PDB file of C-alpha atoms in Angstrom:
ATOM      1  CA  MET A   1      93.776 105.187  87.667  1.00  0.00           C
ATOM      2  CA  ASP A   2      91.343 102.423  86.773  1.00  0.00           C
ATOM      3  CA  LEU A   3      89.090 101.610  89.717  1.00  0.00           C
ATOM      4  CA  PRO A   4      87.107  98.371  89.808  1.00  0.00           C
ATOM      5  CA  GLU A   5      83.349  98.674  89.325  1.00  0.00           C
ATOM      6  CA  VAL A   6      82.539  97.512  92.850  1.00  0.00           C
ATOM      7  CA  PRO A   7      82.431  99.273  95.311  1.00  0.00           C
ATOM      8  CA  TYR A   8      83.225 102.509  93.457  1.00  0.00           C
ATOM      9  CA  ARG A   9      80.208 102.727  91.132  1.00  0.00           C
ATOM     10  CA  GLN A  10      77.439 104.579  92.938  1.00  0.00           C
ATOM     11  CA  SER A  11      73.702 103.927  92.654  1.00  0.00           C
ATOM     12  CA  ASN A  12      73.373 107.105  90.562  1.00  0.00           C
ATOM     13  CA  GLY A  13      75.938 105.747  88.056  1.00  0.00           C
ATOM     14  CA  TYR A  14      78.829 107.944  89.205  1.00  0.00           C
ATOM     15  CA  LYS A  15      82.254 106.296  89.371  1.00  0.00           C
ATOM     16  CA  PRO A  16      85.234 108.455  90.441  1.00  0.00           C
ATOM     17  CA  VAL A  17      88.043 108.608  87.878  1.00  0.00           C
ATOM     18  CA  PRO A  18      91.029 110.318  89.558  1.00  0.00           C
ATOM     19  CA  PHE A  19      94.268 111.080  87.732  1.00  0.00           C
ATOM     20  CA  ASP A  20      96.887 108.363  87.943  1.00  0.00           C
ATOM     21  CA  LEU A  21      99.682 110.159  89.773  1.00  0.00           C
ATOM     22  CA  SER A  22     101.716 107.062  90.595  1.00  0.00           C
ATOM     23  CA  ALA A  23     104.506 108.051  88.161  1.00  0.00           C
ATOM     24  CA  VAL A  24     105.043 111.480  89.745  1.00  0.00           C
ATOM     25  CA  GLN A  25     108.232 111.496  91.812  1.00  0.00           C
ATOM     26  CA  LEU A  26     108.776 114.073  94.547  1.00  0.00           C
ATOM     27  CA  THR A  27     112.115 115.541  95.582  1.00  0.00           C
ATOM     28  CA  ARG A  28     112.990 116.108  99.238  1.00  0.00           C
ATOM     29  CA  GLU A  29     112.573 119.842  98.583  1.00  0.00           C
ATOM     30  CA  VAL A  30     109.019 119.308  97.294  1.00  0.00           C
ATOM     31  CA  GLU A  31     108.240 116.955 100.219  1.00  0.00           C
ATOM     32  CA  ASP A  32     109.311 119.765 102.578  1.00  0.00           C
ATOM     33  CA  LEU A  33     107.099 122.182 100.661  1.00  0.00           C
ATOM     34  CA  ILE A  34     104.151 119.761 101.044  1.00  0.00           C
ATOM     35  CA  ASP A  35     104.728 119.649 104.813  1.00  0.00           C
ATOM     36  CA  ALA A  36     104.788 123.452 104.997  1.00  0.00           C
ATOM     37  CA  LEU A  37     101.629 123.739 102.870  1.00  0.00           C
ATOM     38  CA  ALA A  38      99.832 121.111 104.986  1.00  0.00           C
ATOM     39  CA  ALA A  39     100.600 123.138 108.111  1.00  0.00           C
ATOM     40  CA  ASN A  40      99.353 126.284 106.372  1.00  0.00           C
ATOM     41  CA  LEU A  41      96.167 124.471 105.327  1.00  0.00           C
ATOM     42  CA  HIS A  42      95.487 123.813 109.020  1.00  0.00           C
ATOM     43  CA  GLU A  43      96.166 127.461 109.872  1.00  0.00           C
ATOM     44  CA  ILE A  44      93.694 128.605 107.193  1.00  0.00           C
ATOM     45  CA  TRP A  45      91.071 126.103 108.405  1.00  0.00           C
ATOM     46  CA  ALA A  46      91.554 127.188 112.046  1.00  0.00           C
ATOM     47  CA  LYS A  47      91.327 130.894 111.181  1.00  0.00           C
ATOM     48  CA  ASN A  48      88.126 130.310 109.208  1.00  0.00           C
ATOM     49  CA  ARG A  49      86.588 128.294 112.060  1.00  0.00           C
ATOM     50  CA  ILE A  50      87.464 130.960 114.615  1.00  0.00           C
ATOM     51  CA  ASP A  51      86.015 133.623 112.275  1.00  0.00           C
ATOM     52  CA  GLU A  52      82.795 131.545 112.240  1.00  0.00           C
ATOM     53  CA  GLY A  53      82.654 131.590 116.053  1.00  0.00           C
ATOM     54  CA  TRP A  54      84.184 128.191 116.784  1.00  0.00           C
ATOM     55  CA  LYS A  55      86.137 127.589 120.009  1.00  0.00           C
ATOM     56  CA  TYR A  56      88.474 124.916 121.297  1.00  0.00           C
ATOM     57  CA  GLY A  57      86.733 121.933 122.889  1.00  0.00           C
ATOM     58  CA  ASN A  58      87.712 118.437 124.011  1.00  0.00           C
ATOM     59  CA  SER A  59      85.539 116.855 121.310  1.00  0.00           C
ATOM     60  CA  GLU A  60      84.028 117.867 117.957  1.00  0.00           C
ATOM     61  CA  ASP A  61      80.588 119.418 118.510  1.00  0.00           C
ATOM     62  CA  ASN A  62      79.032 121.079 115.470  1.00  0.00           C
ATOM     63  CA  SER A  63      76.010 122.444 117.350  1.00  0.00           C
ATOM     64  CA  CYS A  64      78.188 124.163 119.993  1.00  0.00           C
ATOM     65  CA  LYS A  65      80.922 125.033 117.492  1.00  0.00           C
ATOM     66  CA  ARG A  66      83.691 123.293 119.437  1.00  0.00           C
ATOM     67  CA  SER A  67      86.683 121.451 118.001  1.00  0.00           C
ATOM     68  CA  PRO A  68      89.731 119.752 119.524  1.00  0.00           C
ATOM     69  CA  ASN A  69      91.688 120.717 116.394  1.00  0.00           C
ATOM     70  CA  LEU A  70      91.720 124.442 117.185  1.00  0.00           C
ATOM     71  CA  VAL A  71      95.304 124.117 118.366  1.00  0.00           C
ATOM     72  CA  PRO A  72      98.662 124.709 116.661  1.00  0.00           C
ATOM     73  CA  TYR A  73      99.419 122.271 113.845  1.00  0.00           C
ATOM     74  CA  ASP A  74     102.082 120.437 115.813  1.00  0.00           C
ATOM     75  CA  LYS A  75      99.442 119.605 118.462  1.00  0.00           C
ATOM     76  CA  ILE A  76      96.759 118.093 116.201  1.00  0.00           C
ATOM     77  CA  ASP A  77      96.334 114.343 115.951  1.00  0.00           C
ATOM     78  CA  TRP A  78      98.292 112.295 113.430  1.00  0.00           C
ATOM     79  CA  THR A  79      95.170 111.312 111.431  1.00  0.00           C
ATOM     80  CA  THR A  80      94.264 114.957 110.778  1.00  0.00           C
ATOM     81  CA  LYS A  81      97.871 115.827 109.894  1.00  0.00           C
ATOM     82  CA  LYS A  82      97.983 112.912 107.453  1.00  0.00           C
ATOM     83  CA  ALA A  83      94.683 113.983 105.840  1.00  0.00           C
ATOM     84  CA  ASN A  84      96.018 117.535 105.364  1.00  0.00           C
ATOM     85  CA  ARG A  85      99.306 116.255 103.961  1.00  0.00           C
ATOM     86  CA  ASP A  86      97.615 113.752 101.636  1.00  0.00           C
ATOM     87  CA  SER A  87      95.328 116.470 100.238  1.00  0.00           C
ATOM     88  CA  VAL A  88      98.216 118.859  99.610  1.00  0.00           C
ATOM     89  CA  GLN A  89     100.374 116.070  98.154  1.00  0.00           C
ATOM     90  CA  THR A  90      97.653 115.166  95.639  1.00  0.00           C
ATOM     91  CA  ILE A  91      97.376 118.787  94.530  1.00  0.00           C
ATOM     92  CA  VAL A  92     101.160 119.203  94.237  1.00  0.00           C
ATOM     93  CA  LYS A  93     101.523 115.939  92.312  1.00  0.00           C
ATOM     94  CA  SER A  94      98.720 117.042  89.979  1.00  0.00           C
ATOM     95  CA  LEU A  95     100.438 120.385  89.349  1.00  0.00           C
ATOM     96  CA  LEU A  96     103.727 118.626  88.613  1.00  0.00           C
ATOM     97  CA  ALA A  97     102.014 116.106  86.327  1.00  0.00           C
ATOM     98  CA  PHE A  98     100.567 118.995  84.313  1.00  0.00           C
ATOM     99  CA  GLY A  99     104.042 120.468  83.877  1.00  0.00           C
ATOM    100  CA  SER A 100     104.180 123.064  86.633  1.00  0.00           C
ATOM    101  CA  ASP A 101     107.622 123.941  87.932  1.00  0.00           C
ATOM    102  CA  LEU A 102     107.623 124.263  91.719  1.00  0.00           C
ATOM    103  CA  LYS A 103     110.729 125.886  93.103  1.00  0.00           C
ATOM    104  CA  THR A 104     111.637 127.091  96.554  1.00  0.00           C
ATOM    105  CA  SER A 105     114.453 129.391  97.587  1.00  0.00           C
ATOM    106  CA  GLY A 106     116.749 126.413  98.095  1.00  0.00           C
ATOM    107  CA  GLY A 107     117.164 127.078 101.814  1.00  0.00           C
ATOM    108  CA  PRO A 108     115.054 125.917 104.725  1.00  0.00           C
ATOM    109  CA  LEU A 109     111.378 126.627 104.176  1.00  0.00           C
ATOM    110  CA  LYS A 110     110.083 129.499 106.228  1.00  0.00           C
ATOM    111  CA  PRO A 111     106.521 130.736 105.942  1.00  0.00           C
ATOM    112  CA  PRO A 112     106.087 134.037 104.122  1.00  0.00           C
ATOM    113  CA  LEU A 113     105.565 136.998 106.404  1.00  0.00           C
ATOM    114  CA  SER A 114     101.979 138.115 106.672  1.00  0.00           C
ATOM    115  CA  GLY A 115     100.547 141.580 106.519  1.00  0.00           C
ATOM    116  CA  ALA A 116     100.825 144.485 104.123  1.00  0.00           C
ATOM    117  CA  GLY A 117     104.039 144.763 102.166  1.00  0.00           C
ATOM    118  CA  HIS A 118     105.212 141.231 102.920  1.00  0.00           C
ATOM    119  CA  ASN A 119     103.950 139.531  99.767  1.00  0.00           C
ATOM    120  CA  SER A 120     107.334 140.043  98.100  1.00  0.00           C
ATOM    121  CA  ARG A 121     108.440 136.728  99.666  1.00  0.00           C
ATOM    122  CA  LEU A 122     105.673 134.888  97.836  1.00  0.00           C
ATOM    123  CA  ARG A 123     106.833 133.352  94.578  1.00  0.00           C
ATOM    124  CA  THR A 124     104.783 132.766  91.503  1.00  0.00           C
ATOM    125  CA  MET A 125     104.504 129.396  89.857  1.00  0.00           C
ATOM    126  CA  SER A 126     105.104 129.037  86.166  1.00  0.00           C
ATOM    127  CA  SER A 127     103.892 126.299  83.894  1.00  0.00           C
ATOM    128  CA  ASN A 128     106.328 124.344  81.755  1.00  0.00           C
ATOM    129  CA  ASP A 129     104.821 125.058  78.322  1.00  0.00           C
ATOM    130  CA  SER A 130     106.622 122.253  76.499  1.00  0.00           C
ATOM    131  CA  THR A 131     105.011 119.580  78.690  1.00  0.00           C
ATOM    132  CA  SER A 132     101.547 121.084  78.928  1.00  0.00           C
ATOM    133  CA  SER A 133     101.206 121.771  75.209  1.00  0.00           C
ATOM    134  CA  THR A 134     102.612 118.561  73.726  1.00  0.00           C
ATOM    135  CA  GLY A 135     100.312 116.073  75.388  1.00  0.00           C
ATOM    136  CA  ASP A 136     103.179 114.536  77.384  1.00  0.00           C
ATOM    137  CA  ASN A 137     100.842 114.294  80.372  1.00  0.00           C
ATOM    138  CA  ASP A 138      98.688 111.609  78.715  1.00  0.00           C
ATOM    139  CA  PHE A 139      99.573 109.275  81.585  1.00  0.00           C
ATOM    140  CA  LEU A 140      97.057 111.232  83.678  1.00  0.00           C
ATOM    141  CA  ARG A 141      94.171 109.904  81.660  1.00  0.00           C
ATOM    142  CA  PRO A 142      92.435 106.811  83.047  1.00  0.00           C
TER     143      PRO A 142
END
């Protein structure tokens, strides 16, 4: 993705050069996976905050460790949900652009069970060697 010089070039000379992911198409199945991962991202964030001593509060207060987002994912504001989803979508599109093969069970997405002995529901991701080794992902370069 070619960004214009202004306003992206910083005073220290840094100019972000993200991958161009505009050609990556997502299936409905992958879109559903992104939604599930975005919800899980919130759950991880909330667990970490609570572990750090944060509590629910009506407004964000770093000094008192209070946050209005310490609620279930379906209760957080749309802006925060969109930020989570956009972050996950960028990661998923990047993985696909590099030739990763993301597959789900084909049925409705259900979160893996947690706790000891339940990791058998987690699937591993494999990389598509023919794409990643032939340079077919040159479109990622700016």
